[in-house]
Tab-separated table of C-alpha atoms in Angstrom:
chain	number	residue	atom	x	y	z
A	1	MET	CA	1.220	0.977	2.340
A	2	ARG	CA	-0.231	2.688	-1.308
A	3	LEU	CA	2.701	3.447	-2.907
A	4	ALA	CA	4.405	4.953	-6.075
A	5	PHE	CA	7.478	2.995	-7.059
A	6	MET	CA	10.514	4.831	-8.931
A	7	GLY	CA	12.952	3.424	-10.368
A	8	THR	CA	14.362	2.577	-14.188
A	9	PRO	CA	17.509	0.422	-14.141
A	10	ASP	CA	18.267	-3.310	-12.811
A	11	PHE	CA	19.331	-2.302	-9.587
A	12	ALA	CA	15.606	-1.089	-8.915
A	13	VAL	CA	14.194	-4.821	-10.063
A	14	PRO	CA	14.438	-6.390	-6.681
A	15	ALA	CA	12.578	-3.553	-5.093
A	16	LEU	CA	9.556	-2.959	-6.890
A	17	TYR	CA	9.401	-6.853	-6.875
A	18	ALA	CA	10.247	-6.826	-2.858
A	19	LEU	CA	7.384	-4.377	-1.875
A	20	ARG	CA	4.988	-5.770	-4.530
A	21	ASP	CA	5.478	-9.597	-2.700
A	22	ALA	CA	4.988	-8.298	0.752
A	23	GLY	CA	1.633	-6.717	-0.220
A	24	HIS	CA	2.324	-3.063	-0.263
A	25	GLU	CA	0.038	-1.396	-2.921
A	26	VAL	CA	1.976	-0.006	-5.506
A	27	ALA	CA	-0.470	1.699	-7.516
A	28	VAL	CA	1.975	3.562	-10.260
A	29	VAL	CA	5.579	3.146	-11.314
A	30	TYR	CA	7.456	5.475	-12.620
A	31	THR	CA	10.548	5.782	-15.197
A	32	GLN	CA	12.492	6.971	-17.850
A	33	PRO	CA	11.068	6.684	-20.706
A	34	PRO	CA	12.213	3.798	-23.414
A	35	ARG	CA	15.176	4.826	-24.786
A	36	PRO	CA	16.989	3.810	-28.247
A	37	ALA	CA	18.909	0.618	-28.163
A	38	GLY	CA	20.708	-2.025	-29.938
A	39	ARG	CA	21.389	-2.136	-33.679
A	40	GLY	CA	18.195	-1.138	-34.719
A	41	LYS	CA	17.757	1.967	-32.168
A	42	ALA	CA	15.058	0.512	-31.638
A	43	LEU	CA	13.175	2.154	-28.439
A	44	ARG	CA	13.467	-0.198	-25.763
A	45	PRO	CA	11.858	0.236	-22.265
A	46	SER	CA	13.557	0.383	-18.985
A	47	PRO	CA	14.520	-2.831	-16.869
A	48	VAL	CA	11.641	-0.857	-14.413
A	49	HIS	CA	9.225	-0.953	-17.267
A	50	HIS	CA	9.442	-4.289	-18.367
A	51	ALA	CA	8.757	-5.923	-14.336
A	52	ALA	CA	5.136	-3.767	-13.719
A	53	ASP	CA	4.348	-4.417	-17.314
A	54	THR	CA	4.950	-8.379	-16.052
A	55	LEU	CA	3.095	-7.447	-12.250
A	56	GLY	CA	0.417	-5.864	-13.862
A	57	ILE	CA	1.409	-2.458	-12.657
A	58	PRO	CA	0.761	1.144	-14.280
A	59	VAL	CA	3.481	3.556	-16.132
A	60	ARG	CA	4.028	7.029	-16.331
A	61	CYS	CA	7.328	7.611	-18.633
A	62	PRO	CA	7.164	11.796	-17.809
A	63	GLU	CA	10.540	13.383	-19.822
A	64	LYS	CA	11.079	16.216	-16.680
A	65	LEU	CA	9.154	16.407	-13.086
A	66	ARG	CA	10.417	19.592	-12.876
A	67	ASN	CA	8.062	23.042	-14.308
A	68	ASN	CA	6.055	20.094	-15.267
A	69	GLN	CA	2.606	21.011	-13.141
A	70	GLU	CA	0.282	18.281	-14.793
A	71	GLU	CA	2.471	15.713	-13.763
A	72	LEU	CA	2.843	17.094	-10.214
A	73	ASP	CA	-0.883	17.478	-10.049
A	74	TRP	CA	-1.847	14.124	-10.715
A	75	PHE	CA	0.890	12.818	-8.558
A	76	ALA	CA	-0.916	15.187	-5.771
A	77	THR	CA	-4.755	13.266	-5.823
A	78	ARG	CA	-3.310	9.453	-5.476
A	79	LYS	CA	-3.041	10.300	-2.002
A	80	PHE	CA	-0.173	7.723	-1.901
A	81	ASP	CA	0.887	6.800	2.238
A	82	VAL	CA	4.827	6.722	0.446
A	83	ALA	CA	6.920	6.433	-2.651
A	84	ILE	CA	10.181	4.597	-2.832
A	85	VAL	CA	12.433	5.454	-5.125
A	86	ALA	CA	15.981	3.631	-6.214
A	87	ALA	CA	18.263	4.923	-9.399
A	88	TYR	CA	14.879	6.815	-11.037
A	89	GLY	CA	17.917	9.295	-12.913
A	90	LEU	CA	15.304	12.270	-12.280
A	91	ILE	CA	14.910	15.040	-9.988
A	92	LEU	CA	11.914	14.922	-7.531
A	93	PRO	CA	10.504	18.494	-6.796
A	94	LYS	CA	9.860	20.026	-3.150
A	95	ALA	CA	6.032	19.115	-4.059
A	96	MET	CA	6.604	16.248	-5.174
A	97	LEU	CA	8.250	15.093	-2.324
A	98	ASP	CA	5.930	16.097	0.262
A	99	ALA	CA	2.859	14.628	-1.643
A	100	PRO	CA	2.921	11.004	-0.078
A	101	GLU	CA	1.707	11.074	3.623
A	102	ARG	CA	5.033	9.809	5.013
A	103	GLY	CA	7.437	11.591	2.176
A	104	CYS	CA	9.450	9.681	-0.630
A	105	LEU	CA	12.210	7.230	0.961
A	106	ASN	CA	15.655	6.592	-1.660
A	107	ILE	CA	17.658	3.707	-1.638
A	108	HIS	CA	21.026	5.182	-2.665
A	109	ALA	CA	23.975	2.621	-3.276
A	110	SER	CA	26.732	3.748	-0.508
A	111	LEU	CA	26.372	3.674	3.410
A	112	LEU	CA	25.492	8.163	3.185
A	113	PRO	CA	27.398	10.653	3.095
A	114	ARG	CA	29.952	8.806	1.535
A	115	TRP	CA	29.972	8.378	-1.529
A	116	ARG	CA	26.660	10.771	-2.305
A	117	GLY	CA	25.524	10.971	-6.486
A	118	ALA	CA	25.038	9.269	-9.614
A	119	SER	CA	27.974	6.502	-9.271
A	120	PRO	CA	28.496	5.040	-5.994
A	121	ILE	CA	29.436	1.792	-6.580
A	122	GLN	CA	31.842	2.126	-8.856
A	123	SER	CA	33.385	5.249	-7.164
A	124	ALA	CA	33.605	2.907	-4.030
A	125	ILE	CA	36.017	0.526	-5.687
A	126	LEU	CA	37.707	3.078	-7.557
A	127	ALA	CA	38.893	4.956	-3.909
A	128	GLY	CA	39.892	1.322	-2.801
A	129	ASP	CA	37.404	1.710	-0.194
A	130	LYS	CA	36.768	-1.584	1.722
A	131	GLU	CA	33.212	-1.159	2.670
A	132	SER	CA	29.831	0.224	1.054
A	133	GLY	CA	26.277	-0.495	1.937
A	134	VAL	CA	22.681	0.779	1.589
A	135	THR	CA	20.557	3.377	3.413
A	136	ILE	CA	18.251	3.663	3.131
A	137	MET	CA	17.315	7.489	3.210
A	138	GLN	CA	14.291	10.061	3.709
A	139	MET	CA	14.608	12.431	0.730
A	140	ASP	CA	15.266	16.233	1.112
A	141	VAL	CA	15.784	18.389	-2.082
A	142	GLY	CA	19.377	18.492	-1.187
A	143	LEU	CA	21.277	16.187	-3.164
A	144	ASP	CA	21.790	12.964	-1.232
A	145	THR	CA	21.096	14.782	2.035
A	146	GLY	CA	17.928	13.186	3.404
A	147	ASP	CA	17.813	12.057	6.785
A	148	MET	CA	18.890	8.306	7.833
A	149	LEU	CA	16.604	5.652	8.319
A	150	SER	CA	18.014	2.405	8.138
A	151	SER	CA	22.153	1.878	7.158
A	152	VAL	CA	24.106	-1.582	6.127
A	153	GLY	CA	27.075	-2.318	5.232
A	154	VAL	CA	28.859	-4.942	2.922
A	155	PRO	CA	33.014	-5.990	2.507
A	156	ILE	CA	34.716	-4.773	-0.467
A	157	THR	CA	37.249	-7.027	-1.321
A	158	GLU	CA	40.041	-7.562	-3.640
A	159	VAL	CA	37.462	-9.246	-6.864
A	160	THR	CA	35.040	-6.984	-6.248
A	161	THR	CA	33.437	-5.470	-9.216
A	162	ALA	CA	30.910	-3.407	-10.082
A	163	THR	CA	28.484	-5.921	-11.753
A	164	THR	CA	28.614	-8.464	-8.220
A	165	LEU	CA	28.588	-5.010	-6.215
A	166	HIS	CA	25.513	-3.826	-8.001
A	167	ASP	CA	23.957	-7.362	-7.646
A	168	GLU	CA	24.739	-7.832	-3.789
A	169	LEU	CA	23.340	-3.768	-3.175
A	170	ALA	CA	20.132	-4.323	-5.352
A	171	ALA	CA	19.277	-6.906	-3.175
A	172	LEU	CA	20.335	-5.609	-0.079
A	173	GLY	CA	18.177	-2.758	-1.428
A	174	ALA	CA	14.971	-4.618	-1.557
A	175	LYS	CA	15.205	-6.352	1.992
A	176	MET	CA	15.746	-3.547	3.401
A	177	VAL	CA	12.771	-1.062	1.891
A	178	VAL	CA	10.554	-3.845	3.272
A	179	ASP	CA	12.008	-3.474	6.979
A	180	VAL	CA	11.988	0.224	6.742
A	181	LEU	CA	8.056	0.623	5.968
A	182	ARG	CA	8.020	-2.026	8.198
A	183	GLU	CA	9.523	-1.354	11.470
A	184	GLN	CA	9.154	2.678	10.281
A	185	PRO	CA	12.593	2.964	12.225
A	186	PRO	CA	13.167	7.141	13.741
A	187	ALA	CA	15.090	9.238	11.352
A	188	VAL	CA	18.846	10.302	12.166
A	189	PRO	CA	20.510	13.043	10.095
A	190	GLN	CA	23.680	12.208	8.162
A	191	PRO	CA	27.440	13.069	10.183
A	192	GLU	CA	28.807	16.501	8.948
A	193	GLU	CA	32.546	14.382	8.638
A	194	GLY	CA	33.044	12.169	5.693
A	195	VAL	CA	31.216	13.407	3.431
A	196	THR	CA	32.218	12.686	-0.416
A	197	TYR	CA	30.432	12.431	-4.346
A	198	ALA	CA	29.827	10.217	-7.197
A	199	ALA	CA	30.113	12.223	-10.157
A	200	ARG	CA	28.119	10.693	-13.641
A	201	LEU	CA	30.357	8.409	-15.440
A	202	THR	CA	31.901	9.250	-18.007
A	203	LYS	CA	32.761	6.506	-21.567
A	204	GLU	CA	36.560	9.078	-21.197
A	205	ASP	CA	36.418	7.373	-17.624
A	206	GLY	CA	37.896	4.634	-19.215
A	207	ARG	CA	40.629	5.417	-20.184
A	208	ILE	CA	43.436	3.232	-18.419
A	209	ASP	CA	46.548	5.705	-17.778
A	210	TRP	CA	49.496	3.335	-17.967
A	211	THR	CA	51.964	4.919	-15.828
A	212	GLN	CA	48.894	4.689	-12.914
A	213	SER	CA	49.879	1.202	-9.840
A	214	ALA	CA	48.565	-1.725	-10.987
A	215	GLY	CA	46.434	-2.041	-8.464
A	216	THR	CA	44.892	1.175	-9.466
A	217	ILE	CA	44.089	-0.288	-12.909
A	218	ASP	CA	43.083	-3.703	-11.401
A	219	ARG	CA	40.334	-0.954	-9.598
A	220	GLN	CA	39.382	0.494	-12.770
A	221	VAL	CA	38.875	-2.489	-14.784
A	222	ARG	CA	36.815	-4.272	-11.462
A	223	ALA	CA	34.782	-0.885	-11.787
A	224	LEU	CA	34.090	0.008	-15.070
A	225	THR	CA	33.081	-3.491	-16.229
A	226	PRO	CA	30.686	-3.368	-17.666
A	227	TRP	CA	29.861	0.096	-18.136
A	228	PRO	CA	31.535	2.593	-19.515
A	229	GLY	CA	34.464	0.074	-19.913
A	230	ALA	CA	38.024	0.272	-18.668
A	231	PHE	CA	40.577	0.812	-22.507
A	232	THR	CA	43.416	1.624	-24.261
A	233	THR	CA	44.574	0.771	-27.477
A	234	LEU	CA	46.623	-0.745	-29.779
A	235	ASP	CA	48.154	0.123	-33.140
A	236	GLY	CA	45.576	2.677	-32.881
A	237	VAL	CA	42.584	-0.039	-32.286
A	238	THR	CA	40.894	0.485	-28.283
A	239	LEU	CA	40.646	-2.824	-26.602
A	240	LYS	CA	38.678	-2.997	-24.038
A	241	ILE	CA	40.140	-5.067	-21.010
A	242	GLY	CA	36.881	-6.807	-18.704
A	243	ALA	CA	39.844	-8.721	-16.411
A	244	VAL	CA	43.979	-8.454	-14.553
A	245	ASP	CA	45.498	-10.453	-12.553
A	246	VAL	CA	47.879	-7.914	-10.422
A	247	ILE	CA	51.945	-9.365	-11.178
A	248	PRO	CA	54.126	-8.371	-8.405
A	249	GLU	CA	57.774	-6.548	-8.600
A	250	ARG	CA	57.693	-6.320	-12.689
A	251	ALA	CA	58.560	-3.370	-13.936
A	252	GLY	CA	58.817	-1.176	-17.469
A	253	ALA	CA	58.224	1.284	-19.091
A	254	PRO	CA	54.443	2.296	-18.306
A	255	GLY	CA	51.985	0.346	-20.734
A	256	VAL	CA	55.199	-2.068	-22.663
A	257	VAL	CA	53.824	-5.768	-23.004
A	258	LEU	CA	56.636	-7.236	-21.072
A	259	ASP	CA	55.919	-10.639	-22.247
A	260	ASP	CA	54.070	-13.742	-24.795
A	261	LEU	CA	51.634	-13.601	-22.198
A	262	LEU	CA	49.885	-9.636	-21.708
A	263	THR	CA	52.181	-8.688	-18.594
A	264	LEU	CA	52.197	-4.891	-19.348
A	265	ALA	CA	54.045	-2.310	-17.298
A	266	CYS	CA	52.482	-0.013	-14.950
A	267	GLY	CA	53.395	2.558	-13.012
A	268	SER	CA	55.188	2.726	-9.443
A	269	ALA	CA	57.220	-0.408	-10.493
A	270	SER	CA	53.977	-2.594	-11.261
A	271	ALA	CA	52.962	-5.127	-13.528
A	272	LEU	CA	49.633	-6.477	-14.434
A	273	ARG	CA	48.247	-9.411	-17.088
A	274	ILE	CA	44.901	-9.222	-18.857
A	275	ARG	CA	42.771	-11.982	-18.188
A	276	GLN	CA	40.211	-10.797	-20.904
A	277	ILE	CA	39.984	-8.689	-23.471
A	278	GLN	CA	37.846	-7.629	-26.571
A	279	ARG	CA	38.697	-6.781	-30.374
A	280	PRO	CA	36.577	-4.076	-31.824
A	281	GLY	CA	32.990	-5.798	-33.194
A	282	ARG	CA	33.518	-9.264	-31.113
A	283	GLY	CA	33.265	-10.284	-27.681
A	284	MET	CA	34.371	-10.239	-24.422
A	285	MET	CA	37.223	-13.312	-24.659
A	286	ASP	CA	40.786	-14.576	-22.460
A	287	ALA	CA	43.328	-13.385	-23.160
A	288	ASN	CA	45.059	-16.735	-24.411
A	289	ALA	CA	41.705	-17.019	-27.433
A	290	PHE	CA	43.521	-13.587	-28.520
A	291	LEU	CA	46.905	-14.120	-28.445
A	292	ARG	CA	45.691	-17.093	-30.167
A	293	GLY	CA	44.751	-15.102	-33.469
A	294	GLN	CA	46.639	-10.995	-32.839
A	295	PRO	CA	50.057	-12.388	-30.696
A	296	VAL	CA	51.692	-9.339	-29.189
A	297	ALA	CA	55.271	-9.662	-29.431
A	298	ALA	CA	57.516	-8.401	-26.086
A	299	GLY	CA	58.445	-4.597	-25.991
A	300	ALA	CA	54.391	-3.074	-28.349
A	301	ARG	CA	53.384	-1.156	-26.396
A	302	LEU	CA	49.823	0.078	-25.388
A	303	GLY	CA	47.998	3.220	-24.618
A	304	SER	CA	48.624	6.525	-26.107
């Protein structure tokens, strides 16, 4: 098939390669424009942009699509069979959704209708879901409301992180979208029950509230690493927390250090032990290495 591909982050890259390897003609790639990154704030192309350049596929980076008639006209005249969308980051106007012969298909990282929206991977872990997955959806003008063409689940375990789940779902979505284009399964409306929404994450979502249970904080750390990152403060210094272990049956005032191993009291008479931690301007390190350079005595309090 002759198709357009629309995506921006790492999540979308496996699908781009899979479609090309399956023999489809990826005529153009749409992605977000290069953004300032790094200490020098130099413009950096998106992961999908980089992949498209590697594959020799033309790239378009419009700042917007809504009320961008020139771009919509260009897209409409390309005679695409289908457009594949994976975490593109811009809302597609109806004229663009309707332009390809087979419309636009979205690779969404959840089992719809649960976790429509911007952060389905993180939201599933935060909520304590036992399962996530990928849905290939026929896009419409709603927010992830289109009919489903394929849906495959994967388990979320007590050690699943946003990184591991992201990579698993990216690979799964790449395979599924190729299968859908080959098999052309019938579209099925989404159930009306069980709809939830995954809001766009902000940095403040990473702030640890030590009055929450250890299990809740563990999910927060696993869901929000690497971004925005779970964090707390010690003596006014912000510390990122990269990994923790839940410690059963240890109680104390929430946020108080219980021993010399960075075991923290949490709400609901629970506790956790910090396993990885990061000082400002440093890399993530094991807690033992951190404590050798900055001992934290029992009785110290973390958080505001």
